[in-house]
Coordinates of C-alpha atoms and ligand atoms in Angstrom, one line a residue:
M2 CA -13.2 -36.8 -55.7
A3 CA -10.8 -36.5 -52.9
R4 CA -10.3 -34.4 -49.7
I5 CA -7.3 -32.2 -49.3
V6 CA -6.2 -29.9 -46.1
Q7 CA -4.0 -27.4 -47.6
K8 CA -1.6 -25.3 -46.0
Y9 CA 0.3 -22.4 -46.8
G10 CA 3.1 -20.8 -44.9
G11 CA 4.1 -17.0 -43.9
S12 CA 6.0 -16.0 -47.5
S13 CA 2.9 -18.0 -49.7
V14 CA 0.6 -15.9 -47.6
A15 CA 3.3 -12.6 -47.4
D16 CA 0.6 -10.2 -48.9
L17 CA -2.7 -10.2 -51.1
Q18 CA -1.2 -10.4 -54.3
L19 CA 0.3 -13.5 -53.1
I20 CA -3.0 -14.6 -50.9
T21 CA -4.8 -13.9 -54.0
S22 CA -2.6 -16.4 -56.0
V23 CA -3.5 -19.2 -53.2
A24 CA -7.1 -18.3 -52.7
R25 CA -7.1 -19.0 -56.6
R26 CA -5.2 -22.5 -56.2
A27 CA -7.8 -23.4 -53.7
I28 CA -10.5 -22.8 -55.8
A29 CA -9.3 -24.5 -58.7
A30 CA -8.8 -27.3 -56.3
K31 CA -12.5 -27.3 -55.3
N32 CA -13.8 -26.8 -58.6
A33 CA -11.4 -29.8 -59.7
G34 CA -14.7 -31.8 -57.7
H35 CA -12.2 -32.1 -54.2
E36 CA -13.2 -31.4 -50.6
V37 CA -10.7 -28.9 -49.8
V38 CA -9.7 -27.0 -46.1
V39 CA -7.2 -24.4 -46.2
V40 CA -4.9 -23.8 -43.3
L41 CA -3.5 -20.6 -43.0
S42 CA -0.1 -18.7 -41.4
A43 CA 0.4 -15.4 -40.1
M44 CA 1.3 -13.2 -43.1
K45 CA 5.1 -13.6 -43.2
G46 CA 7.3 -11.8 -40.5
E47 CA 3.7 -10.8 -39.1
T48 CA 4.8 -13.6 -35.7
D49 CA 8.0 -12.4 -35.1
R50 CA 7.2 -8.6 -35.4
L51 CA 4.1 -9.6 -32.7
L52 CA 6.8 -11.2 -30.6
K53 CA 9.6 -8.3 -30.5
M54 CA 6.6 -6.3 -29.4
A55 CA 5.7 -7.9 -27.1
R56 CA 9.6 -7.7 -25.5
E57 CA 9.2 -4.0 -25.9
A58 CA 5.8 -4.2 -23.9
C59 CA 7.2 -6.0 -21.0
P60 CA 10.9 -7.8 -20.9
T61 CA 9.0 -11.1 -19.5
P62 CA 5.6 -11.3 -21.1
D63 CA 3.2 -12.9 -19.8
P64 CA 2.1 -16.6 -21.7
R65 CA -1.1 -16.0 -21.8
E66 CA -1.1 -12.7 -22.9
T67 CA 1.7 -13.5 -25.5
D68 CA -0.8 -16.0 -27.3
N69 CA -3.6 -13.6 -27.5
L70 CA -1.1 -11.6 -29.5
L71 CA 0.6 -14.2 -31.8
S72 CA -2.7 -15.4 -32.6
T73 CA -3.6 -12.5 -34.3
G74 CA -1.5 -13.0 -37.0
E75 CA -3.4 -15.8 -38.2
Q76 CA -6.6 -14.3 -37.1
V77 CA -5.7 -11.8 -40.1
S78 CA -4.3 -13.6 -43.0
T79 CA -7.2 -15.9 -42.7
A80 CA -9.9 -13.4 -42.9
L81 CA -8.1 -12.1 -45.4
F82 CA -8.1 -14.8 -47.3
A83 CA -12.0 -15.3 -46.7
L84 CA -12.5 -11.8 -48.5
V85 CA -10.3 -13.0 -50.9
C86 CA -12.2 -15.6 -51.9
H87 CA -15.7 -13.6 -51.6
G88 CA -14.2 -11.1 -54.2
L89 CA -13.3 -13.6 -56.2
G90 CA -17.0 -14.7 -56.1
E91 CA -16.5 -17.6 -54.0
T92 CA -18.5 -18.4 -50.4
V93 CA -15.8 -19.2 -47.6
K94 CA -16.1 -19.0 -43.9
S95 CA -12.7 -18.6 -42.1
F96 CA -12.3 -20.5 -38.8
L97 CA -10.4 -19.6 -35.6
G98 CA -8.4 -22.3 -33.9
F99 CA -11.5 -23.0 -31.5
Q100 CA -14.0 -22.8 -34.1
A101 CA -12.1 -25.8 -36.2
G102 CA -12.5 -27.8 -33.2
V103 CA -8.2 -27.9 -31.9
M104 CA -8.5 -28.3 -28.5
T105 CA -5.1 -28.1 -26.7
D106 CA -3.4 -28.6 -23.6
K107 CA -2.2 -25.3 -21.1
A108 CA 1.3 -25.1 -21.9
H109 CA 0.7 -21.6 -23.7
G110 CA 3.8 -20.7 -26.2
R111 CA 4.4 -24.4 -26.9
A112 CA 0.7 -26.5 -26.7
R113 CA 0.0 -29.7 -27.3
I114 CA -3.1 -31.1 -29.4
L115 CA -5.7 -32.8 -27.4
N116 CA -8.4 -33.2 -29.4
V117 CA -9.8 -31.9 -32.9
N118 CA -13.5 -31.5 -33.5
P119 CA -14.0 -30.4 -36.3
A120 CA -17.6 -30.2 -36.9
R121 CA -18.4 -27.3 -38.5
L122 CA -15.6 -27.6 -40.9
R123 CA -17.0 -30.9 -42.4
T124 CA -20.7 -29.0 -42.5
E125 CA -19.0 -26.1 -44.9
L126 CA -17.7 -28.9 -46.6
S127 CA -21.1 -30.8 -46.9
K128 CA -22.6 -27.7 -48.9
G129 CA -19.5 -27.9 -51.3
R130 CA -17.9 -24.9 -49.6
L131 CA -14.1 -24.5 -49.3
A132 CA -13.1 -23.7 -45.1
A133 CA -10.4 -21.5 -44.3
V134 CA -8.7 -22.2 -40.8
A135 CA -6.0 -19.8 -38.7
G136 CA -3.0 -22.5 -38.0
F137 CA -1.1 -22.2 -35.0
Q138 CA -3.5 -21.9 -32.7
G139 CA -6.4 -23.8 -30.1
I140 CA -8.0 -22.9 -27.4
N141 CA -7.6 -25.3 -23.7
A142 CA -9.8 -26.5 -21.4
N143 CA -10.2 -22.7 -19.8
D144 CA -11.3 -21.6 -23.0
D145 CA -7.6 -19.4 -23.8
I146 CA -6.7 -19.2 -26.3
T147 CA -3.0 -20.7 -26.9
T148 CA -0.4 -20.9 -29.3
L149 CA 1.8 -24.5 -31.0
G150 CA 4.9 -23.2 -30.7
R151 CA 6.9 -21.7 -34.0
G152 CA 5.9 -23.8 -37.3
G153 CA 2.9 -24.6 -35.7
S154 CA 0.8 -24.3 -38.6
D155 CA 1.7 -27.5 -40.3
T156 CA 0.6 -29.1 -36.9
T157 CA -2.7 -27.3 -37.2
A158 CA -3.1 -28.7 -40.9
V159 CA -1.8 -32.4 -40.2
A160 CA -3.9 -32.3 -37.2
L161 CA -7.1 -31.2 -39.2
A162 CA -6.2 -33.8 -42.1
A163 CA -5.7 -36.9 -39.4
A164 CA -9.8 -35.4 -38.5
L165 CA -11.2 -35.3 -41.3
K166 CA -9.6 -38.4 -42.6
A167 CA -7.9 -36.3 -45.4
D168 CA -6.5 -38.4 -48.8
V169 CA -3.6 -36.3 -48.2
C170 CA -2.2 -33.0 -46.4
E171 CA -0.6 -30.7 -48.6
I172 CA 1.9 -28.1 -47.4
Y173 CA 2.8 -25.4 -49.8
T174 CA 6.0 -23.4 -49.0
D175 CA 8.6 -21.9 -50.1
V176 CA 10.9 -24.7 -51.5
D177 CA 9.2 -27.6 -54.3
G178 CA 9.9 -30.1 -51.5
I179 CA 12.0 -31.7 -48.6
Y180 CA 15.9 -31.4 -49.7
T181 CA 19.2 -33.3 -49.0
T182 CA 19.6 -30.1 -47.1
D183 CA 18.2 -26.8 -47.1
P184 CA 18.7 -25.3 -50.5
H185 CA 19.3 -21.9 -49.1
V186 CA 22.9 -23.3 -47.5
C187 CA 24.1 -25.9 -50.2
D188 CA 23.3 -24.9 -53.9
K189 CA 23.6 -28.6 -54.3
A190 CA 21.2 -29.3 -52.3
R191 CA 18.6 -31.9 -54.2
K192 CA 15.0 -32.7 -53.8
I193 CA 14.1 -36.0 -52.7
D194 CA 10.5 -37.3 -54.1
R195 CA 9.7 -39.4 -51.1
I196 CA 10.9 -39.7 -47.4
S197 CA 10.1 -42.1 -44.9
Y198 CA 7.9 -40.1 -41.6
E199 CA 10.9 -41.4 -39.4
E200 CA 13.5 -39.6 -41.7
M201 CA 11.7 -36.0 -41.9
L202 CA 11.2 -36.3 -37.7
E203 CA 15.0 -36.8 -37.4
M204 CA 15.7 -33.9 -40.1
A205 CA 13.2 -31.9 -38.2
S206 CA 14.0 -32.4 -35.0
L207 CA 17.7 -32.0 -35.9
G208 CA 17.2 -28.3 -37.6
A209 CA 15.1 -29.1 -41.0
K210 CA 12.7 -26.2 -40.2
V211 CA 10.9 -26.6 -43.3
M212 CA 8.5 -29.2 -41.7
E213 CA 7.9 -28.8 -37.9
I214 CA 8.5 -31.9 -35.8
R215 CA 5.2 -32.3 -34.2
S216 CA 3.6 -32.3 -37.8
V217 CA 5.7 -35.2 -38.9
E218 CA 5.5 -37.1 -35.2
L219 CA 1.2 -36.4 -35.8
G220 CA 1.2 -37.8 -39.5
M221 CA 3.2 -40.6 -38.7
N222 CA 1.0 -42.1 -35.6
H223 CA -2.2 -41.3 -37.8
G224 CA -0.5 -42.4 -40.8
V225 CA -1.9 -39.1 -43.0
K226 CA 0.2 -38.4 -46.4
I227 CA 1.6 -35.4 -46.6
H228 CA 3.0 -33.3 -49.8
V229 CA 5.4 -31.1 -49.3
R230 CA 5.5 -28.3 -52.3
H231 CA 5.6 -25.3 -53.7
A232 CA 3.2 -23.0 -53.4
R233 CA 3.8 -21.3 -56.9
S234 CA 4.5 -24.2 -59.0
Q235 CA 2.6 -27.0 -60.2
A236 CA 5.8 -29.6 -59.8
P237 CA 4.9 -32.3 -57.5
G238 CA 7.3 -32.0 -54.5
T239 CA 7.8 -34.3 -52.0
I240 CA 5.9 -37.0 -50.3
I241 CA 6.2 -38.2 -46.4
C242 CA 5.0 -41.5 -45.8
E243 CA 5.7 -45.3 -44.5
E244 CA 9.1 -46.6 -45.4
D245 CA 9.0 -48.5 -48.6
D246 CA 10.7 -50.3 -51.3
D247 CA 11.1 -48.1 -53.3
M248 CA 12.6 -45.5 -51.7
E249 CA 16.3 -44.0 -52.1
K250 CA 18.0 -46.9 -49.7
A251 CA 21.3 -44.8 -49.8
P252 CA 22.9 -44.9 -46.5
V253 CA 22.2 -40.5 -45.8
R254 CA 19.7 -39.5 -47.0
G255 CA 19.9 -35.7 -45.5
V256 CA 21.8 -33.3 -43.9
T257 CA 20.8 -31.0 -40.6
V258 CA 22.6 -28.0 -39.1
S259 CA 20.7 -26.8 -35.6
V260 CA 22.4 -23.2 -34.2
N261 CA 19.5 -23.2 -31.3
E262 CA 21.1 -25.1 -28.8
A263 CA 24.2 -24.5 -26.1
R264 CA 26.7 -26.9 -23.7
I265 CA 27.1 -26.9 -20.4
T266 CA 29.8 -28.4 -18.5
L267 CA 30.5 -29.5 -15.0
L268 CA 34.4 -30.1 -14.6
K269 CA 35.9 -32.5 -11.7
V270 CA 32.4 -33.7 -10.7
P271 CA 32.9 -36.7 -7.7
D272 CA 31.9 -39.9 -9.4
R273 CA 29.4 -41.7 -7.2
P274 CA 26.1 -42.4 -8.1
G275 CA 23.5 -40.0 -8.1
V276 CA 25.1 -37.2 -9.8
A277 CA 23.9 -37.2 -13.2
A278 CA 20.3 -38.0 -11.8
S279 CA 20.6 -34.8 -9.3
I280 CA 22.3 -32.6 -12.2
L281 CA 19.1 -33.5 -14.7
S282 CA 16.4 -33.8 -12.3
L283 CA 17.4 -30.3 -11.4
I284 CA 17.2 -29.0 -15.2
S285 CA 13.8 -31.3 -15.7
S286 CA 12.3 -29.7 -12.9
A287 CA 13.0 -26.1 -14.8
G288 CA 11.0 -27.4 -17.5
I289 CA 14.2 -27.6 -19.8
V290 CA 15.2 -30.3 -22.5
V291 CA 18.1 -31.9 -22.1
D292 CA 19.4 -33.1 -25.7
M293 CA 23.2 -34.5 -26.0
I294 CA 24.7 -35.9 -22.4
I295 CA 28.5 -36.8 -22.3
Q296 CA 30.3 -38.3 -18.7
N297 CA 33.7 -38.8 -19.0
K298 CA 35.6 -40.5 -16.4
S299 CA 38.8 -38.6 -15.1
V300 CA 41.8 -40.5 -16.0
S301 CA 44.6 -37.7 -15.5
P302 CA 47.1 -39.4 -12.9
A303 CA 46.7 -36.1 -11.0
D304 CA 43.2 -36.9 -10.5
Q305 CA 43.9 -41.2 -9.0
S306 CA 46.1 -39.9 -5.9
D307 CA 42.9 -40.3 -3.8
P308 CA 41.9 -44.0 -4.1
D309 CA 38.7 -43.5 -2.4
Q310 CA 37.9 -40.8 -5.0
S311 CA 37.3 -40.4 -8.4
W312 CA 36.3 -38.1 -10.5
T313 CA 33.8 -36.9 -14.0
D314 CA 32.9 -34.6 -16.8
F315 CA 29.5 -33.6 -17.2
S316 CA 28.4 -31.8 -20.3
F317 CA 24.8 -31.6 -22.2
T318 CA 23.2 -29.7 -24.1
V319 CA 19.9 -27.8 -24.1
P320 CA 18.0 -24.9 -26.1
L321 CA 19.8 -21.7 -26.5
A322 CA 16.4 -20.0 -25.2
D323 CA 17.1 -21.9 -22.1
Y324 CA 20.9 -21.8 -22.0
R325 CA 20.8 -18.4 -19.4
Q326 CA 18.9 -20.0 -16.8
A327 CA 20.4 -23.8 -17.5
L328 CA 24.0 -22.0 -16.8
E329 CA 22.7 -19.8 -13.5
L330 CA 21.1 -23.2 -12.2
M331 CA 24.2 -25.0 -12.7
T332 CA 26.6 -22.9 -11.4
A333 CA 24.7 -22.9 -8.2
A334 CA 24.5 -27.0 -8.1
G335 CA 28.0 -27.3 -9.0
R336 CA 29.1 -25.7 -6.0
E337 CA 26.6 -28.0 -4.1
I338 CA 27.9 -31.4 -5.7
G339 CA 31.3 -30.5 -5.8
A340 CA 32.3 -29.7 -9.4
Q341 CA 35.6 -27.6 -9.6
E342 CA 34.1 -25.6 -12.4
V343 CA 31.1 -25.4 -14.3
V344 CA 31.8 -23.6 -18.0
G345 CA 28.9 -22.7 -20.8
D346 CA 29.5 -22.3 -24.4
D347 CA 26.6 -20.4 -26.5
H348 CA 28.4 -20.7 -29.5
I349 CA 28.2 -24.2 -31.1
A350 CA 26.9 -25.7 -33.9
K351 CA 25.0 -29.4 -33.9
V352 CA 25.7 -30.9 -37.5
S353 CA 24.0 -34.5 -38.1
I354 CA 23.2 -36.7 -41.0
V355 CA 20.3 -38.4 -41.3
G356 CA 19.2 -42.2 -43.2
A357 CA 17.2 -44.9 -42.4
G358 CA 20.0 -47.2 -44.8
M359 CA 22.5 -46.1 -42.2
R360 CA 21.2 -49.5 -40.5
N361 CA 22.5 -51.6 -43.2
H362 CA 25.5 -49.7 -43.8
T363 CA 28.9 -49.5 -41.8
G364 CA 31.9 -47.0 -42.0
V365 CA 29.0 -43.9 -42.2
A366 CA 30.4 -42.4 -39.0
A367 CA 34.4 -42.8 -39.8
L368 CA 33.4 -41.3 -43.2
M369 CA 31.4 -38.3 -41.0
F370 CA 34.6 -37.8 -38.6
Q371 CA 37.0 -38.0 -41.5
T372 CA 35.2 -35.4 -43.4
L373 CA 34.9 -32.8 -40.4
A374 CA 38.6 -33.7 -40.1
D375 CA 39.9 -33.0 -43.4
K376 CA 38.0 -29.6 -43.0
K377 CA 39.7 -29.1 -39.8
I378 CA 36.6 -29.0 -37.6
N379 CA 36.6 -30.4 -34.0
I380 CA 34.1 -32.7 -32.8
A381 CA 32.9 -31.4 -29.5
M382 CA 30.6 -34.5 -28.9
I383 CA 28.4 -36.8 -30.6
S384 CA 25.6 -38.6 -30.7
T385 CA 23.9 -41.1 -32.4
S386 CA 20.6 -43.2 -33.0
E387 CA 20.1 -45.9 -35.4
I388 CA 19.6 -43.5 -38.4
K389 CA 21.3 -40.7 -37.1
I390 CA 24.7 -39.3 -36.3
S391 CA 25.1 -35.6 -34.2
C392 CA 28.3 -33.7 -34.0
I393 CA 28.7 -30.2 -31.6
I394 CA 31.5 -28.4 -33.4
E395 CA 31.7 -24.5 -33.2
K396 CA 29.4 -22.3 -34.6
D397 CA 31.8 -20.8 -37.6
Y398 CA 31.5 -24.1 -38.8
A399 CA 28.0 -24.8 -39.2
E400 CA 27.5 -23.8 -42.7
L401 CA 30.7 -25.3 -43.9
S402 CA 30.6 -28.9 -42.6
V403 CA 27.1 -29.0 -44.1
R404 CA 28.6 -28.4 -47.4
A405 CA 31.4 -31.1 -46.6
L406 CA 29.2 -33.7 -45.4
H407 CA 26.6 -33.1 -48.5
E408 CA 29.2 -33.4 -50.7
A409 CA 31.3 -36.6 -48.9
F410 CA 27.8 -38.4 -48.7
Q411 CA 27.5 -37.4 -53.1
L412 CA 24.1 -35.8 -51.9
D413 CA 23.9 -34.6 -54.7
Q414 CA 23.3 -37.1 -56.9
V415 CA 20.5 -38.8 -57.8
D416 CA 21.3 -42.5 -56.8
G417 CA 22.2 -40.7 -53.1
G418 CA 25.0 -42.1 -52.0
R419 CA 24.4 -45.5 -52.9
Q420 CA 27.8 -45.8 -54.4
T421 CA 29.1 -43.6 -51.6
K422 CA 32.3 -45.9 -50.6
V423 CA 31.8 -45.8 -46.5
Ligands
ADP516 P1 6.7 -21.5 -44.3 O1 6.6 -20.4 -43.6 O2 6.5 -21.8 -45.6 O3 6.1 -22.6 -43.7 P2 9.0 -21.9 -43.4 O4 10.3 -20.8 -43.7 O5 8.8 -22.7 -42.3 O6 8.5 -22.0 -44.5 O7 10.2 -23.5 -44.2 C1 11.2 -23.8 -45.5 C2 12.2 -23.1 -45.1 O8 12.7 -24.6 -44.8 C3 13.1 -23.0 -46.7 O9 13.0 -21.7 -47.2 C4 14.5 -23.7 -46.4 O10 15.3 -22.4 -46.2 C5 14.1 -24.7 -44.9 N1 14.5 -25.7 -44.9 C6 15.7 -26.0 -43.9 N2 16.2 -27.0 -44.8 C7 15.4 -27.8 -45.4 C8 15.5 -28.9 -46.3 N3 15.9 -30.3 -46.1 N4 14.5 -29.0 -47.2 C9 13.5 -28.3 -47.9 N5 14.0 -26.5 -47.2 C10 14.8 -27.0 -46.1
LIG517 N1 3.2 -18.2 -37.9 C1 3.9 -19.0 -36.9 C2 5.3 -19.0 -36.6 O1 5.5 -17.9 -37.5 C3 3.5 -20.5 -37.2 C4 3.7 -20.8 -38.7 O2 4.0 -20.2 -39.7 O3 3.8 -21.9 -38.9 O4 6.3 -19.8 -35.8
MG518 MG1 7.1 -23.5 -41.2

């Protein structure tokens, strides 16, 4: 007997027929002798629909009220799941986030789970029953409903799996596992059998929306085995777990792209201590997260005329949703700091390659840059970590760059790029 948390995404519960099919699947797992907790997302498109209505109701919707509204999406699907189970002769109770003991901080719209007390779920399991939980939501210390950010039902599922010490957290979705890149972008994408938390964390944070970032982080911190698989297939999917010796040792495991970023550049800023700090502290005090940062000392002879003054160009990227605010802040700050000009670009994409095997291979970056150059794609910014390389490029080339890199690193082959000449 195993204890299993099963999470079904929006596309797997898009209508009553699909809810019936996932209910049968959960009941079958229970009848096979397992203890099963089911976490549900809102029906496909529902969260977007609610968000759009919130914005129509008020251009800047209040975060607390927005969370009250958005959380109804999961409330509907979870109650329907329980009712469908009743129709199939199964006794099941549905639980909202707070009833399942999901306690969060107060950051409406992107709340973090602080603590999980799944006492009521344990009671259901001890009675030999399935329990259904609304994903994506919790409650804060003011007893207000919070939501966890887009894709947050994955986080609910992994957090419950950790709290219940489940043997596995199964994430059911519309693809049959984690692929080398988004299979809807590249038809040569190949399913990966096992991937390390670390690699998955990088892929998720660099744009692979198949798993929400915090869910992978939670899984890694609590050692939750995660199995990503297709809701309408019995075939095994991808296991996310600790890195082990059996994992492919290709330098690159996956390619991701994100079009949700924008770049801001302060041109010809006086190069003196404290300038970078003053720019970034303004941005962070507005609650905006900065990703890539590049500072380039100007070596133009025209800028060297005054030996007591040197200049620098300072660029950074922010989430696209925060672009306007960041640009306004920087335009004002630029004048004070003495920047010649502040320019923004929201037509960019970040394409990345990820792989733990990169640690032991040389030439990976060179092959990435050459591949982009061969396609005449200009690189505006580069950032690297031990297991990833990211490049900012023009947005129009986002999908082309993914396909080109996928091919260059031979990711369609079972051995990955193990034989790739890098
Ligand atoms: P759900 O509604 O089940 O939570 P999501 O839409 O959040 O599903 O995530 C599944 C989608 O993630 C897939 O349809 C796929 O297009 C996308 N995706 C992006 N990158 C990858 C990848 N590397 N492997 C698999 N799917 C990916
Ligand atoms: N319904 C939420 C969303 O669409 C949470 C989820 O599906 O995981 O983002
Ligand atoms: Mg999702």
